[in-house]
mmCIF file with all atom_site columns, C-alpha atoms in Angstrom:
data_model
loop_
_atom_site.group_PDB
_atom_site.id
_atom_site.type_symbol
_atom_site.label_atom_id
_atom_site.label_alt_id
_atom_site.label_comp_id
_atom_site.label_asym_id
_atom_site.label_entity_id
_atom_site.label_seq_id
_atom_site.pdbx_PDB_ins_code
_atom_site.Cartn_x
_atom_site.Cartn_y
_atom_site.Cartn_z
_atom_site.occupancy
_atom_site.B_iso_or_equiv
_atom_site.pdbx_formal_charge
_atom_site.auth_seq_id
_atom_site.auth_comp_id
_atom_site.auth_asym_id
_atom_site.auth_atom_id
_atom_site.pdbx_PDB_model_num
ATOM 1   C CA . GLY A 1 1   ? 0.764  7.024   -7.035  1.00 0.00 ? 21  GLY A CA 1
ATOM 2   C CA . ASP A 1 2   ? 3.319  4.957   -5.203  1.00 0.00 ? 22  ASP A CA 1
ATOM 3   C CA . GLY A 1 3   ? 4.258  2.789   -8.164  1.00 0.00 ? 23  GLY A CA 1
ATOM 4   C CA . PRO A 1 4   ? 3.985  2.445   -11.892 1.00 0.00 ? 24  PRO A CA 1
ATOM 5   C CA . ALA A 1 5   ? 0.565  2.805   -13.465 1.00 0.00 ? 25  ALA A CA 1
ATOM 6   C CA . VAL A 1 6   ? -1.145 -0.182  -15.070 1.00 0.00 ? 26  VAL A CA 1
ATOM 7   C CA . GLY A 1 7   ? 0.506  -0.787  -18.433 1.00 0.00 ? 27  GLY A CA 1
ATOM 8   C CA . ASP A 1 8   ? 3.747  1.090   -17.564 1.00 0.00 ? 28  ASP A CA 1
ATOM 9   C CA . GLY A 1 9   ? 7.078  -0.709  -17.624 1.00 0.00 ? 29  GLY A CA 1
ATOM 10  C CA . ALA A 1 10  ? 8.480  -1.869  -14.303 1.00 0.00 ? 30  ALA A CA 1
ATOM 11  C CA . THR A 1 11  ? 11.461 -3.707  -12.844 1.00 0.00 ? 31  THR A CA 1
ATOM 12  C CA . LEU A 1 12  ? 11.063 -6.226  -10.028 1.00 0.00 ? 32  LEU A CA 1
ATOM 13  C CA . MET A 1 13  ? 13.969 -6.225  -7.562  1.00 0.00 ? 33  MET A CA 1
ATOM 14  C CA . LEU A 1 14  ? 14.672 -9.049  -5.096  1.00 0.00 ? 34  LEU A CA 1
ATOM 15  C CA . ARG A 1 15  ? 17.433 -8.733  -2.481  1.00 0.00 ? 35  ARG A CA 1
ATOM 16  C CA . PRO A 1 16  ? 19.725 -11.818 -2.250  1.00 0.00 ? 36  PRO A CA 1
ATOM 17  C CA . GLU A 1 17  ? 19.157 -12.164 1.509   1.00 0.00 ? 37  GLU A CA 1
ATOM 18  C CA . ARG A 1 18  ? 15.375 -12.380 0.962   1.00 0.00 ? 38  ARG A CA 1
ATOM 19  C CA . LEU A 1 19  ? 15.658 -15.376 -1.394  1.00 0.00 ? 39  LEU A CA 1
ATOM 20  C CA . TYR A 1 20  ? 15.755 -18.982 -0.291  1.00 0.00 ? 40  TYR A CA 1
ATOM 21  C CA . LEU A 1 21  ? 16.609 -22.172 -2.145  1.00 0.00 ? 41  LEU A CA 1
ATOM 22  C CA . LEU A 1 22  ? 14.449 -25.279 -2.370  1.00 0.00 ? 42  LEU A CA 1
ATOM 23  C CA . GLY A 1 23  ? 14.972 -28.669 -3.976  1.00 0.00 ? 43  GLY A CA 1
ATOM 24  C CA . THR A 1 24  ? 11.398 -28.731 -5.311  1.00 0.00 ? 44  THR A CA 1
ATOM 25  C CA . PRO A 1 25  ? 8.897  -26.086 -6.475  1.00 0.00 ? 45  PRO A CA 1
ATOM 26  C CA . PRO A 1 26  ? 7.477  -24.058 -3.570  1.00 0.00 ? 46  PRO A CA 1
ATOM 27  C CA . ALA A 1 27  ? 4.247  -25.465 -2.138  1.00 0.00 ? 47  ALA A CA 1
ATOM 28  C CA . SER A 1 28  ? 2.773  -21.964 -2.272  1.00 0.00 ? 48  SER A CA 1
ATOM 29  C CA . GLY A 1 29  ? 3.957  -18.549 -3.312  1.00 0.00 ? 49  GLY A CA 1
ATOM 30  C CA . PRO A 1 30  ? 6.275  -17.440 -6.086  1.00 0.00 ? 50  PRO A CA 1
ATOM 31  C CA . GLY A 1 31  ? 9.328  -19.337 -7.276  1.00 0.00 ? 51  GLY A CA 1
ATOM 32  C CA . LEU A 1 32  ? 11.669 -19.751 -10.242 1.00 0.00 ? 52  LEU A CA 1
ATOM 33  C CA . ARG A 1 33  ? 13.648 -22.773 -11.385 1.00 0.00 ? 53  ARG A CA 1
ATOM 34  C CA . ALA A 1 34  ? 17.339 -21.965 -11.797 1.00 0.00 ? 54  ALA A CA 1
ATOM 35  C CA . THR A 1 35  ? 20.728 -23.616 -12.233 1.00 0.00 ? 55  THR A CA 1
ATOM 36  C CA . VAL A 1 36  ? 23.545 -22.952 -9.763  1.00 0.00 ? 56  VAL A CA 1
ATOM 37  C CA . THR A 1 37  ? 26.455 -21.361 -11.641 1.00 0.00 ? 57  THR A CA 1
ATOM 38  C CA . ASP A 1 38  ? 28.868 -20.479 -8.818  1.00 0.00 ? 58  ASP A CA 1
ATOM 39  C CA . LEU A 1 39  ? 29.302 -20.238 -5.057  1.00 0.00 ? 59  LEU A CA 1
ATOM 40  C CA . LEU A 1 40  ? 31.053 -17.565 -3.017  1.00 0.00 ? 60  LEU A CA 1
ATOM 41  C CA . PHE A 1 41  ? 31.875 -18.483 0.582   1.00 0.00 ? 61  PHE A CA 1
ATOM 42  C CA . GLU A 1 42  ? 31.461 -15.505 2.921   1.00 0.00 ? 62  GLU A CA 1
ATOM 43  C CA . GLY A 1 43  ? 32.023 -17.003 6.375   1.00 0.00 ? 63  GLY A CA 1
ATOM 44  C CA . ALA A 1 44  ? 28.606 -17.545 7.978   1.00 0.00 ? 64  ALA A CA 1
ATOM 45  C CA . THR A 1 45  ? 26.885 -17.205 4.598   1.00 0.00 ? 65  THR A CA 1
ATOM 46  C CA . ARG A 1 46  ? 27.314 -18.349 1.023   1.00 0.00 ? 66  ARG A CA 1
ATOM 47  C CA . ARG A 1 47  ? 26.324 -16.337 -2.012  1.00 0.00 ? 67  ARG A CA 1
ATOM 48  C CA . VAL A 1 48  ? 24.808 -18.724 -4.540  1.00 0.00 ? 68  VAL A CA 1
ATOM 49  C CA . LEU A 1 49  ? 24.845 -17.445 -8.113  1.00 0.00 ? 69  LEU A CA 1
ATOM 50  C CA . LEU A 1 50  ? 22.149 -18.884 -10.360 1.00 0.00 ? 70  LEU A CA 1
ATOM 51  C CA . ARG A 1 51  ? 20.708 -18.521 -13.857 1.00 0.00 ? 71  ARG A CA 1
ATOM 52  C CA . THR A 1 52  ? 16.998 -19.001 -14.564 1.00 0.00 ? 72  THR A CA 1
ATOM 53  C CA . ASP A 1 53  ? 15.720 -21.016 -17.537 1.00 0.00 ? 73  ASP A CA 1
ATOM 54  C CA . ASP A 1 54  ? 15.360 -17.764 -19.531 1.00 0.00 ? 74  ASP A CA 1
ATOM 55  C CA . GLY A 1 55  ? 18.947 -16.733 -18.762 1.00 0.00 ? 75  GLY A CA 1
ATOM 56  C CA . THR A 1 56  ? 18.294 -14.181 -16.025 1.00 0.00 ? 76  THR A CA 1
ATOM 57  C CA . PRO A 1 57  ? 21.098 -14.131 -13.421 1.00 0.00 ? 77  PRO A CA 1
ATOM 58  C CA . LEU A 1 58  ? 20.131 -14.260 -9.735  1.00 0.00 ? 78  LEU A CA 1
ATOM 59  C CA . ALA A 1 59  ? 22.077 -14.216 -6.481  1.00 0.00 ? 79  ALA A CA 1
ATOM 60  C CA . ALA A 1 60  ? 20.830 -15.731 -3.215  1.00 0.00 ? 80  ALA A CA 1
ATOM 61  C CA . GLU A 1 61  ? 22.514 -15.394 0.157   1.00 0.00 ? 81  GLU A CA 1
ATOM 62  C CA . VAL A 1 62  ? 22.080 -18.512 2.301   1.00 0.00 ? 82  VAL A CA 1
ATOM 63  C CA . ALA A 1 63  ? 23.497 -19.671 5.632   1.00 0.00 ? 83  ALA A CA 1
ATOM 64  C CA . SER A 1 64  ? 26.656 -21.759 5.371   1.00 0.00 ? 84  SER A CA 1
ATOM 65  C CA . THR A 1 65  ? 24.692 -24.477 7.189   1.00 0.00 ? 85  THR A CA 1
ATOM 66  C CA . HIS A 1 66  ? 22.139 -24.604 4.327   1.00 0.00 ? 86  HIS A CA 1
ATOM 67  C CA . GLU A 1 67  ? 21.989 -27.910 2.449   1.00 0.00 ? 87  GLU A CA 1
ATOM 68  C CA . PRO A 1 68  ? 24.994 -27.866 0.091   1.00 0.00 ? 88  PRO A CA 1
ATOM 69  C CA . VAL A 1 69  ? 24.486 -27.026 -3.563  1.00 0.00 ? 89  VAL A CA 1
ATOM 70  C CA . ARG A 1 70  ? 27.072 -27.210 -6.345  1.00 0.00 ? 90  ARG A CA 1
ATOM 71  C CA . PRO A 1 71  ? 27.484 -25.582 -9.733  1.00 0.00 ? 91  PRO A CA 1
ATOM 72  C CA . GLY A 1 72  ? 25.238 -27.395 -12.206 1.00 0.00 ? 92  GLY A CA 1
ATOM 73  C CA . ASP A 1 73  ? 22.588 -28.259 -9.584  1.00 0.00 ? 93  ASP A CA 1
ATOM 74  C CA . THR A 1 74  ? 18.982 -27.276 -10.254 1.00 0.00 ? 94  THR A CA 1
ATOM 75  C CA . ALA A 1 75  ? 17.244 -25.387 -7.448  1.00 0.00 ? 95  ALA A CA 1
ATOM 76  C CA . TRP A 1 76  ? 14.031 -23.476 -6.958  1.00 0.00 ? 96  TRP A CA 1
ATOM 77  C CA . VAL A 1 77  ? 14.457 -19.872 -5.856  1.00 0.00 ? 97  VAL A CA 1
ATOM 78  C CA . ALA A 1 78  ? 11.568 -18.642 -3.723  1.00 0.00 ? 98  ALA A CA 1
ATOM 79  C CA . TRP A 1 79  ? 10.822 -15.550 -1.649  1.00 0.00 ? 99  TRP A CA 1
ATOM 80  C CA . PRO A 1 80  ? 8.240  -14.282 0.816   1.00 0.00 ? 100 PRO A CA 1
ATOM 81  C CA . PRO A 1 81  ? 5.357  -12.253 -0.662  1.00 0.00 ? 101 PRO A CA 1
ATOM 82  C CA . ASP A 1 82  ? 6.652  -8.992  0.851   1.00 0.00 ? 102 ASP A CA 1
ATOM 83  C CA . ALA A 1 83  ? 10.183 -9.350  -0.628  1.00 0.00 ? 103 ALA A CA 1
ATOM 84  C CA . PRO A 1 84  ? 9.776  -7.855  -4.139  1.00 0.00 ? 104 PRO A CA 1
ATOM 85  C CA . VAL A 1 85  ? 10.339 -4.150  -4.666  1.00 0.00 ? 105 VAL A CA 1
ATOM 86  C CA . VAL A 1 86  ? 8.736  -2.708  -7.818  1.00 0.00 ? 106 VAL A CA 1
ATOM 87  C CA . LEU A 1 87  ? 10.650 0.082   -9.540  1.00 0.00 ? 107 LEU A CA 1
ATOM 88  C CA . ALA A 1 88  ? 9.099  2.200   -12.267 1.00 0.00 ? 108 ALA A CA 1
ATOM 89  C CA . GLY A 1 89  ? 10.639 1.712   -15.711 1.00 0.00 ? 109 GLY A CA 1
ATOM 90  C CA . HIS A 1 90  ? 12.593 -1.085  -17.301 1.00 0.00 ? 110 HIS A CA 1
ATOM 91  C CA . SER A 1 91  ? 16.138 -1.829  -16.248 1.00 0.00 ? 111 SER A CA 1
ATOM 92  C CA . THR A 1 92  ? 18.652 -1.662  -19.087 1.00 0.00 ? 112 THR A CA 1
ATOM 93  C CA . ARG A 1 93  ? 19.765 -5.140  -18.013 1.00 0.00 ? 113 ARG A CA 1
ATOM 94  C CA . ALA A 1 94  ? 18.052 -7.864  -16.083 1.00 0.00 ? 114 ALA A CA 1
ATOM 95  C CA . GLY A 1 95  ? 19.561 -9.663  -13.138 1.00 0.00 ? 115 GLY A CA 1
ATOM 96  C CA . ALA A 1 96  ? 22.343 -8.827  -10.741 1.00 0.00 ? 116 ALA A CA 1
ATOM 97  C CA . THR A 1 97  ? 24.307 -5.601  -10.861 1.00 0.00 ? 117 THR A CA 1
ATOM 98  C CA . GLY A 1 98  ? 27.343 -5.262  -13.076 1.00 0.00 ? 118 GLY A CA 1
ATOM 99  C CA . THR A 1 99  ? 29.606 -5.108  -9.993  1.00 0.00 ? 119 THR A CA 1
ATOM 100 C CA . ASP A 1 100 ? 32.534 -7.525  -10.179 1.00 0.00 ? 120 ASP A CA 1
ATOM 101 C CA . VAL A 1 101 ? 32.133 -9.259  -6.793  1.00 0.00 ? 121 VAL A CA 1
ATOM 102 C CA . ASP A 1 102 ? 35.580 -10.904 -6.969  1.00 0.00 ? 122 ASP A CA 1
ATOM 103 C CA . HIS A 1 103 ? 37.210 -7.526  -7.602  1.00 0.00 ? 123 HIS A CA 1
ATOM 104 C CA . VAL A 1 104 ? 35.329 -5.924  -4.680  1.00 0.00 ? 124 VAL A CA 1
ATOM 105 C CA . GLU A 1 105 ? 36.276 -8.752  -2.287  1.00 0.00 ? 125 GLU A CA 1
ATOM 106 C CA . ALA A 1 106 ? 39.911 -8.601  -3.391  1.00 0.00 ? 126 ALA A CA 1
ATOM 107 C CA . SER A 1 107 ? 39.927 -4.835  -2.772  1.00 0.00 ? 127 SER A CA 1
ATOM 108 C CA . LEU A 1 108 ? 38.691 -5.026  0.813   1.00 0.00 ? 128 LEU A CA 1
#
């Protein structure tokens, strides 16, 4: 089939540009409560780094005009129903990649 079979392990991937931040739980659809841990300013966008209540790291890319958030703020991370990509198998680590974003930006 096109995806893992029922009962098989799977990893759910969400692209940062498909996530959006809310101040309250989403009225409908999926969402996770998370704490803002850092912000990276990228011109027209900001990358907001977050950590869910269970410790999973997330990254959301939002417009620089988005309502400001600061490290320590609580936000709800939501996404449209077609955003998740299901990958067969379990990732060896949850959350964002191990890429050092600061190192990559400094190298450009």
